mmCIF file of C-alpha atoms in Angstrom:
data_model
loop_
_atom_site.group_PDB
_atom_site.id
_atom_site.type_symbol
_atom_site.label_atom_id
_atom_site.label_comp_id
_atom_site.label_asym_id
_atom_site.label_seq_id
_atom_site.Cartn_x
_atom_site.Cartn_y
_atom_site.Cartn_z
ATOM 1 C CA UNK A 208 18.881 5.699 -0.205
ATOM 2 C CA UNK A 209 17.477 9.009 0.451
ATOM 3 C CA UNK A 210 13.565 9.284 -0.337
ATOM 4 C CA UNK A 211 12.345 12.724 0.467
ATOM 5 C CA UNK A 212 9.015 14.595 -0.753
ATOM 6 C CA UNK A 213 10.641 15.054 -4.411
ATOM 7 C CA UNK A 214 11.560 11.447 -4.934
ATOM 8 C CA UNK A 215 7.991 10.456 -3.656
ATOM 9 C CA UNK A 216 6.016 12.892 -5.735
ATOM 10 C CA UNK A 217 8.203 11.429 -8.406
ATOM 11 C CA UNK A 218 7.027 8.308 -7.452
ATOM 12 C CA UNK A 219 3.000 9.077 -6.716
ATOM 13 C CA UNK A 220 3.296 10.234 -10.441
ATOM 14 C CA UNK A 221 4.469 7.133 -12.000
ATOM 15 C CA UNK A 222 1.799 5.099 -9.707
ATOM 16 C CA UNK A 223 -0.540 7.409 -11.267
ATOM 17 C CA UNK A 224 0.801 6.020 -14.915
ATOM 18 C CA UNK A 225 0.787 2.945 -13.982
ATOM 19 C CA UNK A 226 -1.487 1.919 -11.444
ATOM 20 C CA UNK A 227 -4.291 4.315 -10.851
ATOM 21 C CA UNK A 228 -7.311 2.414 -11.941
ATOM 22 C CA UNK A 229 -5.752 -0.725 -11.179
ATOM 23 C CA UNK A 230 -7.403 -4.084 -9.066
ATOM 24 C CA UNK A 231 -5.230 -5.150 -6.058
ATOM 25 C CA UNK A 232 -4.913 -8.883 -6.531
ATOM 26 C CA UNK A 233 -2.166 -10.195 -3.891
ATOM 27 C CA UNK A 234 -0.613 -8.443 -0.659
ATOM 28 C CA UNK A 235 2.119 -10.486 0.926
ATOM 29 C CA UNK A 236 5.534 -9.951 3.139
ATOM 30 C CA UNK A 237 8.415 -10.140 0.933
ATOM 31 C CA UNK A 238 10.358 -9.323 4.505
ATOM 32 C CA UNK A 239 10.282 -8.036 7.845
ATOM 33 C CA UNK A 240 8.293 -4.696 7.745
ATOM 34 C CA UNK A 241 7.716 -5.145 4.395
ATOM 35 C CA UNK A 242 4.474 -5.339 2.192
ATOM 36 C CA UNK A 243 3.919 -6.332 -1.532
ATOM 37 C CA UNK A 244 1.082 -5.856 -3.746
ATOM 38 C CA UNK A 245 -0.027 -7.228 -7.017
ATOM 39 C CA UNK A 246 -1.795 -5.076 -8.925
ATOM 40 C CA UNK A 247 -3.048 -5.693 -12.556
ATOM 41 C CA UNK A 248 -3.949 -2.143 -14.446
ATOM 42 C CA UNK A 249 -4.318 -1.476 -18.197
ATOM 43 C CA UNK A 250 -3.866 -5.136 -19.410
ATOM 44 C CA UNK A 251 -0.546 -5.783 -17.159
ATOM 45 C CA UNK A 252 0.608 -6.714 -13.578
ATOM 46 C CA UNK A 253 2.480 -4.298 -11.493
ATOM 47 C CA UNK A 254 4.313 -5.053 -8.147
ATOM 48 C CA UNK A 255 4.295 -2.174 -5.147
ATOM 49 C CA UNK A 256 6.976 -2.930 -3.056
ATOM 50 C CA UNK A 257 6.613 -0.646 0.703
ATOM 51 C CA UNK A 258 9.149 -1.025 3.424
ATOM 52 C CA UNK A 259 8.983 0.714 6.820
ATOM 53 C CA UNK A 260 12.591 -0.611 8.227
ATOM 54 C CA UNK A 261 14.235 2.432 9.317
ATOM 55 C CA UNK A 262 17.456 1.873 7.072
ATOM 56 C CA UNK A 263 15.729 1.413 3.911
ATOM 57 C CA UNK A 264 11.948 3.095 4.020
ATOM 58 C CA UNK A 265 10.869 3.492 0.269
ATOM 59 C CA UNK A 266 7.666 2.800 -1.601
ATOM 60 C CA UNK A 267 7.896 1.687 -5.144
ATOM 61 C CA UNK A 268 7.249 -0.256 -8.419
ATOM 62 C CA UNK A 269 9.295 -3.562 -8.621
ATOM 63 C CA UNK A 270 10.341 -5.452 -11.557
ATOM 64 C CA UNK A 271 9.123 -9.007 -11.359
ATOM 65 C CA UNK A 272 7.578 -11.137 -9.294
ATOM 66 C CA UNK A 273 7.759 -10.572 -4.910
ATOM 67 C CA UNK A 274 7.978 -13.558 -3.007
ATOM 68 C CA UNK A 275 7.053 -14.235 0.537
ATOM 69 C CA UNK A 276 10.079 -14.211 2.844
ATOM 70 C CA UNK A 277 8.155 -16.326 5.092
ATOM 71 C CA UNK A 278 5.104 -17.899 6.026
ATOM 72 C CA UNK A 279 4.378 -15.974 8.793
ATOM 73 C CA UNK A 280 0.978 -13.867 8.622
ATOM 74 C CA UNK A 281 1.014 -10.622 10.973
ATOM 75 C CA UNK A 282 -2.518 -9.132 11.740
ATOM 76 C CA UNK A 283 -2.352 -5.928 9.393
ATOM 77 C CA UNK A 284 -1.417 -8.787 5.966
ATOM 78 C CA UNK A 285 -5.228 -9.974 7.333
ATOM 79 C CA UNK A 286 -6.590 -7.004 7.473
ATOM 80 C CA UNK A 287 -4.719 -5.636 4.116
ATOM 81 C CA UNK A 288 -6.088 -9.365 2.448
ATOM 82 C CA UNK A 289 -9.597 -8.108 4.251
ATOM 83 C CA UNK A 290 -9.964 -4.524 3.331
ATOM 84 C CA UNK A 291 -7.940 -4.008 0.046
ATOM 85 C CA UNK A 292 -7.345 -6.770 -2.270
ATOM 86 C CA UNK A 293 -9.761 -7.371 -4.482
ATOM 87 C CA UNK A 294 -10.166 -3.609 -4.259
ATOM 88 C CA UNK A 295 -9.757 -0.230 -7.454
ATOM 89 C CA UNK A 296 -6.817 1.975 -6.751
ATOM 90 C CA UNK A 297 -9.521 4.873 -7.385
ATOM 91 C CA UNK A 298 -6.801 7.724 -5.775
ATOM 92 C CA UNK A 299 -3.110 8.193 -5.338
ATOM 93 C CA UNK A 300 -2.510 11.198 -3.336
ATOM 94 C CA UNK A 301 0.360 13.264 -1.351
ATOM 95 C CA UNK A 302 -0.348 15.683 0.899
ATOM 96 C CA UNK A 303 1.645 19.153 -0.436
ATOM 97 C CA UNK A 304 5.503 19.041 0.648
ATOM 98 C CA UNK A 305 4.848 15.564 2.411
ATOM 99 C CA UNK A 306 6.869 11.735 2.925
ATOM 100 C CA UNK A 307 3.047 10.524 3.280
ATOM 101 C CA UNK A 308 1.418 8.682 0.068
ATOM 102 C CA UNK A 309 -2.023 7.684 0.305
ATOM 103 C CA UNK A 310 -3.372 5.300 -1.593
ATOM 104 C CA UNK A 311 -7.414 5.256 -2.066
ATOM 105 C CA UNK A 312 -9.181 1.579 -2.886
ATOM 106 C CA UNK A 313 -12.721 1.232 -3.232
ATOM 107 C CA UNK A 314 -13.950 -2.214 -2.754
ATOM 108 C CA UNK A 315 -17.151 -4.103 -3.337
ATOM 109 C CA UNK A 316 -18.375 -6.570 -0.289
ATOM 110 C CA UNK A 317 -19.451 -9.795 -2.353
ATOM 111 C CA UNK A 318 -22.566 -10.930 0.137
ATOM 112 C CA UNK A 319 -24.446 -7.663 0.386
ATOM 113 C CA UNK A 320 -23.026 -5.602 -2.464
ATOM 114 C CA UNK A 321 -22.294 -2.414 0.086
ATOM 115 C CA UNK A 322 -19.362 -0.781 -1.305
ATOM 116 C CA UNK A 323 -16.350 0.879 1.086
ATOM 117 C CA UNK A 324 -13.328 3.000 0.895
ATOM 118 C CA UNK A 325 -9.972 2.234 2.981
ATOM 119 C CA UNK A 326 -6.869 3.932 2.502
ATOM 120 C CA UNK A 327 -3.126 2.487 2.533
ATOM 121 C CA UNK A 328 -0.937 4.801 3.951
ATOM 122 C CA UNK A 329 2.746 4.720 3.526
ATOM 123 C CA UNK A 330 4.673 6.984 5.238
ATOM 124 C CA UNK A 331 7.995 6.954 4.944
ATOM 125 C CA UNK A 332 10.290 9.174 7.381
ATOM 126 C CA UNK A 333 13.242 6.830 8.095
ATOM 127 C CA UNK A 334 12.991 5.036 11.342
ATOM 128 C CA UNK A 335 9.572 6.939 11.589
ATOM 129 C CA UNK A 336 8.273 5.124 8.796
ATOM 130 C CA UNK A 337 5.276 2.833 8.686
ATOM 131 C CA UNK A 338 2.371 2.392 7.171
ATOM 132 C CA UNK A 339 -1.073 2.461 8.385
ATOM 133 C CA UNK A 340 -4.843 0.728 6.485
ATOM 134 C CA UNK A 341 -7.714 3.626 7.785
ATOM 135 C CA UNK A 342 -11.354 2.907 7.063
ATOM 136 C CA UNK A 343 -13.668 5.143 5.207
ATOM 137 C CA UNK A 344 -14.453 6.991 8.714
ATOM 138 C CA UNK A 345 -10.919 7.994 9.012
ATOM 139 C CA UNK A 346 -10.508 5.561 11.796
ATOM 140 C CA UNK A 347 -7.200 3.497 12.084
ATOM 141 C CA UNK A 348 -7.916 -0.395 11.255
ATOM 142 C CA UNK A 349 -4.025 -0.981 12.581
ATOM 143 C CA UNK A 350 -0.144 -0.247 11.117
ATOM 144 C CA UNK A 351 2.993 -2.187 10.422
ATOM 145 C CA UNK A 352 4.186 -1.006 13.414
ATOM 146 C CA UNK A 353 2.178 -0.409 16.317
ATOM 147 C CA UNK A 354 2.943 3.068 18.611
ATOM 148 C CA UNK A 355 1.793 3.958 22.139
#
């Protein structure tokens, strides 16, 4: 499947539908470079599916349930679980003419009540693809795959 800048704009405007607004409730692996969210908006659950393998790089909404392909939990699942569930999809964004979409979640720390933004980036540019969880700063927290 070929999933350039059209296909994802079509894509960052049905997440805007659908999800925009939205609380993150699960993030799992549903398979090897793979991440799933659950995401309950406007009185249903939606599941994101986002794969970085470099056959099959996509980003989209899944019918049904995603289930873990294993047990194994990487580092950036921890920090996704840390930093974004529990979190408001308060953005969906792609930069102009881009395979980059950026999703915005504004989260609530439950101790001290501070409030912080990190963003989920997917980029998806066939065996280029990853995707990458950057804090408020802009600083990178870590990716699905890790480059030198």
């Amino acid at each position: 499947m070929y999933f350039d800048a059209l296909t994802l704009a079509a894509v960052r405007h049905e997440f805007r539908a659908t999800i925009l607004g939205g609380r993150v409730q699960k993030a799992l692996h549903p398979g090897l470079l793979a991440l799933g969210l659950e995401v309950y908006a406007r009185g249903r659950t939606y599941w994101v599916y986002a794969s970085a393998q470099a056959q099959d790089a996509r980003v989209h909404l899944v019918e049904g349930k995603l289930a873990r392909a294993s047990d194994e939990v990487t580092p950036f699942l921890l920090l996704v679980r840390k930093y974004v569930r529990g979190g408001r999809i308060i953005e969906i964004e792609q930069p102009a003419l881009e395979r980059v979409l950026i999703l915005h979640v504004q989260r609530r720390d439950r101790d001290t009540g501070a409030q912080w933004e990190t963003r989920l980036i997917f980029e998806i540019m066939g065996r280029h693809s990853n995707m990458i969880l950057v804090d408020g700063a802009g600083r990178v927290l870590d990716s699905m795959k890790r480059v030198t």
